[in-house]
Amino acid sequence: MNKEERILKMHLQCPMPKLDFDIITLGHGSGGLLTNKLLDSGVFDVLKNDILDKRHDGAILDLTGAHAFTTDSFVITPVFFPGGNIGDLAVHGTVNDVAMCGAIPDYISLSFILEEGLKMEDFWKILISIKCACDDAGVRVVTGDTKVVDRGKGDQIFINTTGIGRIHPHAQISMDRIKPGDKLILSDNMATHGVAIMSVRDGLEFETTIKSDSRNLNHVVKHLLDEVGKDVHLLRDPTRGGVATVLTEVSRDCNLGIDIKQSLLPIDEQVASACEILGLDPLYVANEGIFVAIVSPGAADAALGVLKSYDICRNAAIIGEVVEDHSGKVILESGIGGKRVVNMLVGEQLPRIC
Amino acid sequence: MNKEERILKMHLQCPMPKLDFDIITLGHGSGGLLTNKLLDSGVFDVLKNDILDKRHDGAILDLTGAHAFTTDSFVITPVFFPGGNIGDLAVHGTVNDVAMCGAIPDYISLSFILEEGLKMEDFWKILISIKCACDDAGVRVVTGDTKVVDRGKGDQIFINTTGIGRIHPHAQISMDRIKPGDKLILSDNMATHGVAIMSVRDGLEFETTIKSDSRNLNHVVKHLLDEVGKDVHLLRDPTRGGVATVLTEVSRDCNLGIDIKQSLLPIDEQVASACEILGLDPLYVANEGIFVAIVSPGAADAALGVLKSYDICRNAAIIGEVVEDHSGKVILESGIGGKRVVNMLVGEQLPRIC
């Protein structure tokens, strides 16, 4: 089943409850009767699991060993976009951040800031997407919170997810393990998420079939660590600021240089054309479904093999390497052999992309 | 040192950095150069600790055993209020939720949703308060996130904090341990936080010296569990919906009745008068600095003794008990001996109180 089919199935399993309200009101954030009514109407049923069902102020988890702990608030606009919505995005984002720490995500918290007037129907769609994304990742929502702000003091819905995951036994992710000669692998086409959002952004709309590639990366990362864990020196998802910003941060923080080649950067043709028309450098466009892995040279081919065995990484490519020269700088070799320094994103290409 | 003095000291230790911007702009949420500039300008210095300093996508924590995991988003208005601001409130709220699970809070994540145009000076004040509240609780901010939304799509600042804490070795907090005869203890005066916020709310302002009692409860809870841990059956902080809503939820969820006496409910005289003038029942007013403990009858005096040894619980009182009768209902005996059923808060007394 593909994502659309799984979401449809979940909608059939958990139809929107019949309620005496069709929009969210301030009272739904009161902590009193209306909050209970909203949660008991079906929210708890959709997210159901042993831990959440206890309904205490917090979840009790049995944890042993090293764990990753990450947080992200999601404020994307529009809330619904080609290929997803703020709900699954909020799960993917945190699941992926946990995975980037070399960990296997287990638990997430889910906190809503709803704007008064949000359609209950939209809330339900988002909730179902959250559930589907959690099931796909194999994580459970174990605790949550719901706040409502006055009309005009929010933007439909903001979501915070915070994740916990066990560090993979083979993971040794650490900036100081990066060495000259290490290979940079990009897990799939870049710039897809950002361009999909732009295509539906007010005042910018253009016709395209490009869909966001927002998705969970935890399964492929786990497989990668299973196979070549000790050779994976760093994992990063190039979300806001794009591939350029992440590489610049890495080269700055590890005091080494990075060389990449334009011709090796995987990008969908339609996305590349859209970037050209919009005058955007795809290196700076935000992503939500890809990651950069820095691996020792001897393991690069094996790593690439693992990635390419997943449909969501079929365009994975070695895009460059770590070098001793020009420490702290990323140098891009263009298609015709010219070289330029890649800097961090300055200002904002497109605000509220995640 | 009292809270004001500690905050002042922290401001002197960490003065606001000189920056080329005095308000938050959309670019500060870009994930690129401006985000880095904002964080490197002093945010990382203020919150500094071994784990945060690694600056990965998430924190790596070494955890062993049962842990509590709680989340809360804070959307209070106004952001600054008598006795605190959204920053320390966001720490207190999550520290207290962890404590209510019978746990000792260790780590929190910190996620900002800033509105474009927020004064840097206000952001700095909030950050300093966060740091002071964390130091007071003994918790560390180990991971975070910063998003910026367009002007008019937020309300200055929203904060999510998510906490992790070790379950106290003596804690056996569980709804099904509540028995008829158990005593209900309220840790201090009720309704103070809610009335303090109302006193500065647009259109409602009135002159008063009432300050919010928003504060960390983890130290007193730890001491309580050290002394009479096995006899503590439930801990709850009556935030939104007030004492009435929490007790109603408890009696519903444990299928027992609860009797409380009006004359035993601790409340500050000024707060009581303000409630009378505003026509509010203090039982429904939100709190942020108190908790309800349900303890076995034999341990009630010892528990009260522990609480009263803390200045922040000097008005602690046994307010009633759990009974076999009227299961699922809370009955209040008024000052003159009349009895009435206490229900959950319906609608919203005062939105955005936390």
mmCIF file of N, CA and C in Angstrom, chain A residues 26 29-33 36 55-73 100-101 109 111 142-143 145-150 152-155 158 160 162 164 167 173 236-237 240-241 245 249 252 344-345 347-348 352 354, chain B residues 26 29-33 36 55-73 100-101 109 111 142-150 152-155 158 160 162 164 167 173 236-237 240-241 245 249 252 344-345 347-348 352:
data_model
loop_
_atom_site.group_PDB
_atom_site.id
_atom_site.type_symbol
_atom_site.label_atom_id
_atom_site.label_comp_id
_atom_site.label_asym_id
_atom_site.label_seq_id
_atom_site.Cartn_x
_atom_site.Cartn_y
_atom_site.Cartn_z
ATOM 1 N N LEU A 26 -11.965 28.383 21.699
ATOM 2 C CA LEU A 26 -11.019 28.602 22.801
ATOM 3 C C LEU A 26 -11.229 27.599 23.923
ATOM 4 N N GLY A 29 -9.207 24.453 24.531
ATOM 5 C CA GLY A 29 -7.886 24.523 25.145
ATOM 6 C C GLY A 29 -7.964 24.832 26.621
ATOM 7 N N SER A 30 -9.157 24.770 27.191
ATOM 8 C CA SER A 30 -9.365 25.190 28.580
ATOM 9 C C SER A 30 -8.816 24.203 29.595
ATOM 10 N N GLY A 31 -8.611 22.970 29.181
ATOM 11 C CA GLY A 31 -8.230 21.934 30.142
ATOM 12 C C GLY A 31 -9.442 21.356 30.846
ATOM 13 N N GLY A 32 -10.630 21.896 30.569
ATOM 14 C CA GLY A 32 -11.845 21.438 31.244
ATOM 15 C C GLY A 32 -12.671 20.496 30.373
ATOM 16 N N LEU A 33 -13.987 20.659 30.481
ATOM 17 C CA LEU A 33 -14.914 19.740 29.834
ATOM 18 C C LEU A 33 -14.713 19.656 28.320
ATOM 19 N N ASN A 36 -11.589 17.767 27.325
ATOM 20 C CA ASN A 36 -11.856 16.344 27.511
ATOM 21 C C ASN A 36 -12.738 15.796 26.397
ATOM 22 N N ARG A 55 -3.093 8.071 30.519
ATOM 23 C CA ARG A 55 -3.602 9.439 30.621
ATOM 24 C C ARG A 55 -3.153 10.190 31.862
ATOM 25 N N HIS A 56 -1.897 10.010 32.228
ATOM 26 C CA HIS A 56 -1.343 10.816 33.316
ATOM 27 C C HIS A 56 -0.830 12.125 32.718
ATOM 28 N N ASP A 57 -0.225 12.972 33.553
ATOM 29 C CA ASP A 57 0.365 14.212 33.049
ATOM 30 C C ASP A 57 1.527 13.928 32.114
ATOM 31 N N GLY A 58 2.087 12.737 32.223
ATOM 32 C CA GLY A 58 3.219 12.391 31.369
ATOM 33 C C GLY A 58 3.250 10.906 31.159
ATOM 34 N N ALA A 59 4.152 10.463 30.283
ATOM 35 C CA ALA A 59 4.283 9.038 30.001
ATOM 36 C C ALA A 59 5.382 8.455 30.873
ATOM 37 N N ILE A 60 5.232 7.197 31.239
ATOM 38 C CA ILE A 60 6.305 6.512 31.958
ATOM 39 C C ILE A 60 6.951 5.526 30.980
ATOM 40 N N LEU A 61 8.250 5.677 30.765
ATOM 41 C CA LEU A 61 8.966 4.876 29.774
ATOM 42 C C LEU A 61 10.090 4.121 30.460
ATOM 43 N N ASP A 62 10.307 2.897 30.035
ATOM 44 C CA ASP A 62 11.431 2.137 30.563
ATOM 45 C C ASP A 62 12.575 2.257 29.563
ATOM 46 N N LEU A 63 13.601 2.959 29.950
ATOM 47 C CA LEU A 63 14.689 3.275 29.013
ATOM 48 C C LEU A 63 15.998 2.766 29.576
ATOM 49 N N THR A 64 16.816 2.193 28.745
ATOM 50 C CA THR A 64 18.129 1.779 29.223
ATOM 51 C C THR A 64 19.168 2.026 28.153
ATOM 52 N N GLY A 65 20.218 2.729 28.549
ATOM 53 C CA GLY A 65 21.325 2.980 27.641
ATOM 54 C C GLY A 65 21.294 4.379 27.063
ATOM 55 N N ALA A 66 22.098 4.580 26.033
ATOM 56 C CA ALA A 66 22.196 5.903 25.415
ATOM 57 C C ALA A 66 20.972 6.143 24.535
ATOM 58 N N HIS A 67 20.406 7.331 24.662
ATOM 59 C CA HIS A 67 19.231 7.693 23.875
ATOM 60 C C HIS A 67 19.419 9.046 23.209
ATOM 61 N N ALA A 68 18.742 9.206 22.067
ATOM 62 C CA ALA A 68 18.700 10.518 21.428
ATOM 63 C C ALA A 68 17.399 11.197 21.826
ATOM 64 N N PHE A 69 17.455 12.516 21.960
ATOM 65 C CA PHE A 69 16.312 13.320 22.410
ATOM 66 C C PHE A 69 16.306 14.569 21.525
ATOM 67 N N THR A 70 15.257 14.735 20.726
ATOM 68 C CA THR A 70 15.229 15.865 19.788
ATOM 69 C C THR A 70 13.857 16.537 19.792
ATOM 70 N N THR A 71 13.839 17.811 19.448
ATOM 71 C CA THR A 71 12.571 18.544 19.425
ATOM 72 C C THR A 71 12.471 19.402 18.170
ATOM 73 N N ASP A 72 11.265 19.620 17.695
ATOM 74 C CA ASP A 72 11.021 20.470 16.542
ATOM 75 C C ASP A 72 9.592 20.994 16.597
ATOM 76 N N SER A 73 9.448 22.291 16.329
ATOM 77 C CA SER A 73 8.104 22.837 16.162
ATOM 78 C C SER A 73 7.871 23.054 14.683
ATOM 79 N N MET A 100 19.020 10.829 12.660
ATOM 80 C CA MET A 100 20.293 11.504 12.348
ATOM 81 C C MET A 100 21.279 11.442 13.519
ATOM 82 N N CYS A 101 20.765 11.187 14.714
ATOM 83 C CA CYS A 101 21.645 10.987 15.878
ATOM 84 C C CYS A 101 22.163 9.543 15.922
ATOM 85 N N SER A 109 6.346 12.851 21.681
ATOM 86 C CA SER A 109 5.294 13.651 22.306
ATOM 87 C C SER A 109 4.687 14.513 21.206
ATOM 88 N N SER A 111 2.349 17.996 20.649
ATOM 89 C CA SER A 111 1.743 19.172 21.278
ATOM 90 C C SER A 111 1.181 20.086 20.204
ATOM 91 N N VAL A 142 3.174 9.075 23.001
ATOM 92 C CA VAL A 142 2.943 8.613 24.365
ATOM 93 C C VAL A 142 2.488 9.713 25.310
ATOM 94 N N THR A 143 2.586 10.957 24.881
ATOM 95 C CA THR A 143 2.096 12.049 25.724
ATOM 96 C C THR A 143 1.827 13.243 24.826
ATOM 97 N N ASP A 145 -0.312 17.471 24.383
ATOM 98 C CA ASP A 145 -0.845 18.699 24.960
ATOM 99 C C ASP A 145 -1.634 19.422 23.872
ATOM 100 N N THR A 146 -2.683 20.113 24.261
ATOM 101 C CA THR A 146 -3.489 20.877 23.310
ATOM 102 C C THR A 146 -3.744 22.273 23.850
ATOM 103 N N LYS A 147 -3.311 23.265 23.102
ATOM 104 C CA LYS A 147 -3.600 24.647 23.472
ATOM 105 C C LYS A 147 -4.368 25.293 22.321
ATOM 106 N N VAL A 148 -5.209 26.265 22.659
ATOM 107 C CA VAL A 148 -5.924 27.009 21.622
ATOM 108 C C VAL A 148 -5.643 28.495 21.812
ATOM 109 N N VAL A 149 -5.296 29.179 20.720
ATOM 110 C CA VAL A 149 -5.083 30.629 20.788
ATOM 111 C C VAL A 149 -6.191 31.333 20.006
ATOM 112 N N ASP A 150 -6.418 32.607 20.359
ATOM 113 C CA ASP A 150 -7.480 33.379 19.730
ATOM 114 C C ASP A 150 -7.250 33.489 18.224
ATOM 115 N N GLY A 152 -6.478 34.858 14.823
ATOM 116 C CA GLY A 152 -5.544 35.932 14.463
ATOM 117 C C GLY A 152 -4.290 35.954 15.312
ATOM 118 N N LYS A 153 -4.183 35.021 16.251
ATOM 119 C CA LYS A 153 -2.965 34.957 17.091
ATOM 120 C C LYS A 153 -2.166 33.683 16.803
ATOM 121 N N GLY A 154 -2.585 32.959 15.779
ATOM 122 C CA GLY A 154 -1.849 31.770 15.365
ATOM 123 C C GLY A 154 -2.071 31.637 13.876
ATOM 124 N N ASP A 155 -1.820 30.461 13.305
ATOM 125 C CA ASP A 155 -2.071 30.272 11.881
ATOM 126 C C ASP A 155 -2.590 28.849 11.667
ATOM 127 N N PHE A 158 -0.077 24.864 14.754
ATOM 128 C CA PHE A 158 1.357 24.616 14.909
ATOM 129 C C PHE A 158 1.483 23.314 15.693
ATOM 130 N N ASN A 160 4.287 20.790 17.845
ATOM 131 C CA ASN A 160 5.618 20.395 18.321
ATOM 132 C C ASN A 160 5.638 18.893 18.525
ATOM 133 N N THR A 162 8.449 15.940 19.935
ATOM 134 C CA THR A 162 9.737 15.726 20.577
ATOM 135 C C THR A 162 9.927 14.220 20.653
ATOM 136 N N ILE A 164 12.230 10.477 21.281
ATOM 137 C CA ILE A 164 13.240 9.709 22.022
ATOM 138 C C ILE A 164 13.518 8.429 21.242
ATOM 139 N N ILE A 167 20.038 4.723 20.880
ATOM 140 C CA ILE A 167 21.193 4.803 19.987
ATOM 141 C C ILE A 167 21.469 3.401 19.438
ATOM 142 N N ILE A 173 28.287 8.130 15.626
ATOM 143 C CA ILE A 173 28.141 9.408 14.932
ATOM 144 C C ILE A 173 28.865 10.480 15.739
ATOM 145 N N ARG A 236 23.166 13.916 8.657
ATOM 146 C CA ARG A 236 22.472 15.196 8.813
ATOM 147 C C ARG A 236 21.348 15.278 7.801
ATOM 148 N N ASP A 237 20.169 15.796 8.231
ATOM 149 C CA ASP A 237 19.128 16.039 7.232
ATOM 150 C C ASP A 237 19.119 17.519 6.877
ATOM 151 N N ARG A 240 15.845 23.117 6.683
ATOM 152 C CA ARG A 240 15.943 24.557 6.407
ATOM 153 C C ARG A 240 17.387 24.930 6.048
ATOM 154 N N GLY A 241 17.535 25.755 5.044
ATOM 155 C CA GLY A 241 18.889 26.158 4.639
ATOM 156 C C GLY A 241 19.480 25.231 3.587
ATOM 157 N N THR A 245 23.707 24.796 3.458
ATOM 158 C CA THR A 245 23.869 25.248 4.842
ATOM 159 C C THR A 245 24.399 24.129 5.728
ATOM 160 N N GLU A 249 27.962 24.205 7.732
ATOM 161 C CA GLU A 249 28.043 24.017 9.193
ATOM 162 C C GLU A 249 29.018 22.900 9.540
ATOM 163 N N ARG A 252 32.641 23.925 8.923
ATOM 164 C CA ARG A 252 33.041 24.864 9.978
ATOM 165 C C ARG A 252 33.323 24.102 11.284
ATOM 166 N N MET A 344 26.664 29.703 3.714
ATOM 167 C CA MET A 344 25.411 29.412 4.393
ATOM 168 C C MET A 344 24.293 30.253 3.788
ATOM 169 N N LEU A 345 23.067 29.779 3.912
ATOM 170 C CA LEU A 345 21.918 30.570 3.472
ATOM 171 C C LEU A 345 21.878 31.879 4.269
ATOM 172 N N GLY A 347 19.588 35.215 5.126
ATOM 173 C CA GLY A 347 18.179 35.593 5.058
ATOM 174 C C GLY A 347 17.312 34.366 4.893
ATOM 175 N N GLU A 348 16.288 34.454 4.091
ATOM 176 C CA GLU A 348 15.296 33.383 4.040
ATOM 177 C C GLU A 348 14.792 33.294 2.616
ATOM 178 N N ARG A 352 8.877 29.500 6.613
ATOM 179 C CA ARG A 352 7.868 28.552 7.097
ATOM 180 C C ARG A 352 7.665 27.366 6.151
ATOM 181 N N CYS A 354 8.765 24.401 7.089
ATOM 182 C CA CYS A 354 8.622 23.210 7.922
ATOM 183 C C CYS A 354 8.091 23.599 9.295
ATOM 184 N N LEU B 26 11.988 37.167 10.036
ATOM 185 C CA LEU B 26 11.726 35.828 9.496
ATOM 186 C C LEU B 26 13.023 35.057 9.254
ATOM 187 N N GLY B 29 14.526 32.461 11.566
ATOM 188 C CA GLY B 29 13.992 31.113 11.602
ATOM 189 C C GLY B 29 14.372 30.310 10.368
ATOM 190 N N SER B 30 15.296 30.840 9.568
ATOM 191 C CA SER B 30 15.621 30.230 8.274
ATOM 192 C C SER B 30 16.459 28.970 8.387
ATOM 193 N N GLY B 31 17.107 28.796 9.526
ATOM 194 C CA GLY B 31 18.032 27.685 9.649
ATOM 195 C C GLY B 31 19.395 28.019 9.068
ATOM 196 N N GLY B 32 19.525 29.199 8.477
ATOM 197 C CA GLY B 32 20.783 29.583 7.837
ATOM 198 C C GLY B 32 21.604 30.529 8.702
ATOM 199 N N LEU B 33 22.227 31.495 8.019
ATOM 200 C CA LEU B 33 23.173 32.383 8.686
ATOM 201 C C LEU B 33 22.547 33.153 9.846
ATOM 202 N N ASN B 36 21.893 31.001 12.878
ATOM 203 C CA ASN B 36 23.181 30.764 13.529
ATOM 204 C C ASN B 36 23.639 31.998 14.298
ATOM 205 N N ARG B 55 25.827 20.436 19.896
ATOM 206 C CA ARG B 55 25.115 21.062 18.778
ATOM 207 C C ARG B 55 24.763 20.123 17.639
ATOM 208 N N HIS B 56 24.379 18.912 17.970
ATOM 209 C CA HIS B 56 23.875 18.004 16.937
ATOM 210 C C HIS B 56 22.379 18.290 16.750
ATOM 211 N N ASP B 57 21.732 17.513 15.876
ATOM 212 C CA ASP B 57 20.291 17.672 15.678
ATOM 213 C C ASP B 57 19.525 17.307 16.936
ATOM 214 N N GLY B 58 20.149 16.533 17.810
ATOM 215 C CA GLY B 58 19.476 16.134 19.044
ATOM 216 C C GLY B 58 20.512 15.907 20.118
ATOM 217 N N ALA B 59 20.019 15.670 21.331
ATOM 218 C CA ALA B 59 20.917 15.432 22.459
ATOM 219 C C ALA B 59 21.096 13.930 22.642
ATOM 220 N N ILE B 60 22.268 13.526 23.097
ATOM 221 C CA ILE B 60 22.480 12.119 23.440
ATOM 222 C C ILE B 60 22.507 12.017 24.968
ATOM 223 N N LEU B 61 21.605 11.217 25.502
ATOM 224 C CA LEU B 61 21.445 11.108 26.955
ATOM 225 C C LEU B 61 21.685 9.675 27.384
ATOM 226 N N ASP B 62 22.341 9.524 28.519
ATOM 227 C CA ASP B 62 22.523 8.178 29.049
ATOM 228 C C ASP B 62 21.445 7.967 30.114
ATOM 229 N N LEU B 63 20.522 7.072 29.845
ATOM 230 C CA LEU B 63 19.353 6.907 30.713
ATOM 231 C C LEU B 63 19.276 5.473 31.196
ATOM 232 N N THR B 64 18.879 5.296 32.432
ATOM 233 C CA THR B 64 18.689 3.932 32.903
ATOM 234 C C THR B 64 17.455 3.848 33.790
ATOM 235 N N GLY B 65 16.575 2.935 33.447
ATOM 236 C CA GLY B 65 15.404 2.692 34.282
ATOM 237 C C GLY B 65 14.166 3.417 33.802
ATOM 238 N N ALA B 66 13.176 3.469 34.683
ATOM 239 C CA ALA B 66 11.902 4.088 34.332
ATOM 240 C C ALA B 66 12.051 5.610 34.327
ATOM 241 N N HIS B 67 11.485 6.223 33.301
ATOM 242 C CA HIS B 67 11.546 7.678 33.168
ATOM 243 C C HIS B 67 10.172 8.250 32.866
ATOM 244 N N ALA B 68 9.985 9.492 33.288
ATOM 245 C CA ALA B 68 8.777 10.227 32.911
ATOM 246 C C ALA B 68 9.124 11.108 31.723
ATOM 247 N N PHE B 69 8.154 11.288 30.821
ATOM 248 C CA PHE B 69 8.333 12.056 29.583
ATOM 249 C C PHE B 69 7.065 12.893 29.422
ATOM 250 N N THR B 70 7.194 14.210 29.465
ATOM 251 C CA THR B 70 6.010 15.069 29.409
ATOM 252 C C THR B 70 6.249 16.243 28.466
ATOM 253 N N THR B 71 5.171 16.762 27.916
ATOM 254 C CA THR B 71 5.289 17.903 26.996
ATOM 255 C C THR B 71 4.221 18.941 27.289
ATOM 256 N N ASP B 72 4.535 20.190 27.020
ATOM 257 C CA ASP B 72 3.588 21.279 27.198
ATOM 258 C C ASP B 72 3.983 22.440 26.292
ATOM 259 N N SER B 73 2.993 23.022 25.615
ATOM 260 C CA SER B 73 3.241 24.255 24.886
ATOM 261 C C SER B 73 2.646 25.404 25.686
ATOM 262 N N MET B 100 5.053 15.476 38.862
ATOM 263 C CA MET B 100 3.747 14.870 39.147
ATOM 264 C C MET B 100 3.706 13.386 38.755
ATOM 265 N N CYS B 101 4.628 12.974 37.896
ATOM 266 C CA CYS B 101 4.740 11.553 37.541
ATOM 267 C C CYS B 101 5.564 10.802 38.590
ATOM 268 N N SER B 109 13.781 19.878 26.587
ATOM 269 C CA SER B 109 13.997 20.470 25.273
ATOM 270 C C SER B 109 13.257 21.803 25.259
ATOM 271 N N SER B 111 11.680 24.711 22.600
ATOM 272 C CA SER B 111 11.357 25.034 21.218
ATOM 273 C C SER B 111 10.565 26.338 21.169
ATOM 274 N N VAL B 142 18.847 20.597 26.827
ATOM 275 C CA VAL B 142 19.833 19.815 26.084
ATOM 276 C C VAL B 142 19.616 19.826 24.571
ATOM 277 N N THR B 143 18.464 20.307 24.133
ATOM 278 C CA THR B 143 18.215 20.405 22.697
ATOM 279 C C THR B 143 17.123 21.435 22.465
ATOM 280 N N GLY B 144 17.057 21.989 21.270
ATOM 281 C CA GLY B 144 16.074 23.049 21.057
ATOM 282 C C GLY B 144 15.787 23.284 19.594
ATOM 283 N N ASP B 145 14.928 24.274 19.357
ATOM 284 C CA ASP B 145 14.509 24.594 17.993
ATOM 285 C C ASP B 145 13.977 26.025 18.000
ATOM 286 N N THR B 146 14.180 26.723 16.886
ATOM 287 C CA THR B 146 13.674 28.093 16.781
ATOM 288 C C THR B 146 12.970 28.273 15.450
ATOM 289 N N LYS B 147 11.699 28.633 15.498
ATOM 290 C CA LYS B 147 10.957 28.946 14.280
ATOM 291 C C LYS B 147 10.457 30.385 14.398
ATOM 292 N N VAL B 148 10.285 31.022 13.243
ATOM 293 C CA VAL B 148 9.719 32.372 13.232
ATOM 294 C C VAL B 148 8.522 32.384 12.291
ATOM 295 N N VAL B 149 7.406 32.951 12.746
ATOM 296 C CA VAL B 149 6.228 33.073 11.884
ATOM 297 C C VAL B 149 5.991 34.549 11.570
ATOM 298 N N ASP B 150 5.314 34.810 10.461
ATOM 299 C CA ASP B 150 5.067 36.172 10.014
ATOM 300 C C ASP B 150 4.282 36.952 11.059
ATOM 301 N N GLY B 152 1.522 38.780 12.848
ATOM 302 C CA GLY B 152 0.083 38.544 12.785
ATOM 303 C C GLY B 152 -0.291 37.082 12.662
ATOM 304 N N LYS B 153 0.714 36.204 12.632
ATOM 305 C CA LYS B 153 0.431 34.762 12.553
ATOM 306 C C LYS B 153 0.865 34.046 13.838
ATOM 307 N N GLY B 154 1.203 34.834 14.836
ATOM 308 C CA GLY B 154 1.561 34.272 16.134
ATOM 309 C C GLY B 154 1.219 35.325 17.174
ATOM 310 N N ASP B 155 1.757 35.210 18.372
ATOM 311 C CA ASP B 155 1.494 36.240 19.378
ATOM 312 C C ASP B 155 2.760 36.434 20.209
ATOM 313 N N PHE B 158 5.567 31.743 21.499
ATOM 314 C CA PHE B 158 5.048 30.503 22.088
ATOM 315 C C PHE B 158 6.261 29.632 22.403
ATOM 316 N N ASN B 160 7.473 25.609 23.548
ATOM 317 C CA ASN B 160 7.231 24.230 23.958
ATOM 318 C C ASN B 160 8.428 23.749 24.765
ATOM 319 N N THR B 162 9.670 20.093 26.680
ATOM 320 C CA THR B 162 9.381 18.672 26.860
ATOM 321 C C THR B 162 10.442 18.143 27.812
ATOM 322 N N ILE B 164 12.268 15.171 30.576
ATOM 323 C CA ILE B 164 12.573 13.784 30.925
ATOM 324 C C ILE B 164 13.093 13.760 32.360
ATOM 325 N N ILE B 167 12.216 8.247 37.370
ATOM 326 C CA ILE B 167 11.197 7.948 38.375
ATOM 327 C C ILE B 167 11.897 7.763 39.727
ATOM 328 N N ILE B 173 3.213 6.053 42.002
ATOM 329 C CA ILE B 173 2.069 6.889 41.634
ATOM 330 C C ILE B 173 1.183 6.094 40.688
ATOM 331 N N ARG B 236 -1.006 15.554 41.288
ATOM 332 C CA ARG B 236 -1.534 16.267 40.117
ATOM 333 C C ARG B 236 -1.378 17.765 40.326
ATOM 334 N N ASP B 237 -0.977 18.483 39.282
ATOM 335 C CA ASP B 237 -0.979 19.949 39.421
ATOM 336 C C ASP B 237 -2.222 20.509 38.746
ATOM 337 N N ARG B 240 -4.750 24.372 34.156
ATOM 338 C CA ARG B 240 -5.989 24.791 33.492
ATOM 339 C C ARG B 240 -7.176 24.019 34.062
ATOM 340 N N GLY B 241 -8.268 24.718 34.309
ATOM 341 C CA GLY B 241 -9.445 24.049 34.852
ATOM 342 C C GLY B 241 -9.455 24.039 36.376
ATOM 343 N N THR B 245 -11.477 20.843 38.336
ATOM 344 C CA THR B 245 -11.375 19.969 37.162
ATOM 345 C C THR B 245 -10.484 18.763 37.453
ATOM 346 N N GLU B 249 -11.692 14.858 37.382
ATOM 347 C CA GLU B 249 -11.047 13.851 36.530
ATOM 348 C C GLU B 249 -10.596 12.651 37.354
ATOM 349 N N ARG B 252 -13.559 10.540 38.515
ATOM 350 C CA ARG B 252 -14.067 9.800 37.360
ATOM 351 C C ARG B 252 -13.158 8.621 37.029
ATOM 352 N N MET B 344 -16.637 19.596 36.247
ATOM 353 C CA MET B 344 -15.487 20.042 35.482
ATOM 354 C C MET B 344 -15.741 21.440 34.956
ATOM 355 N N LEU B 345 -14.676 22.184 34.704
ATOM 356 C CA LEU B 345 -14.828 23.485 34.074
ATOM 357 C C LEU B 345 -15.488 23.323 32.703
ATOM 358 N N GLY B 347 -16.422 25.273 29.182
ATOM 359 C CA GLY B 347 -15.966 26.451 28.449
ATOM 360 C C GLY B 347 -14.649 26.918 28.999
ATOM 361 N N GLU B 348 -14.476 28.194 29.091
ATOM 362 C CA GLU B 348 -13.163 28.743 29.424
ATOM 363 C C GLU B 348 -13.373 29.991 30.264
ATOM 364 N N ARG B 352 -5.795 31.086 27.603
ATOM 365 C CA ARG B 352 -4.350 31.337 27.487
ATOM 366 C C ARG B 352 -3.713 31.810 28.785
#
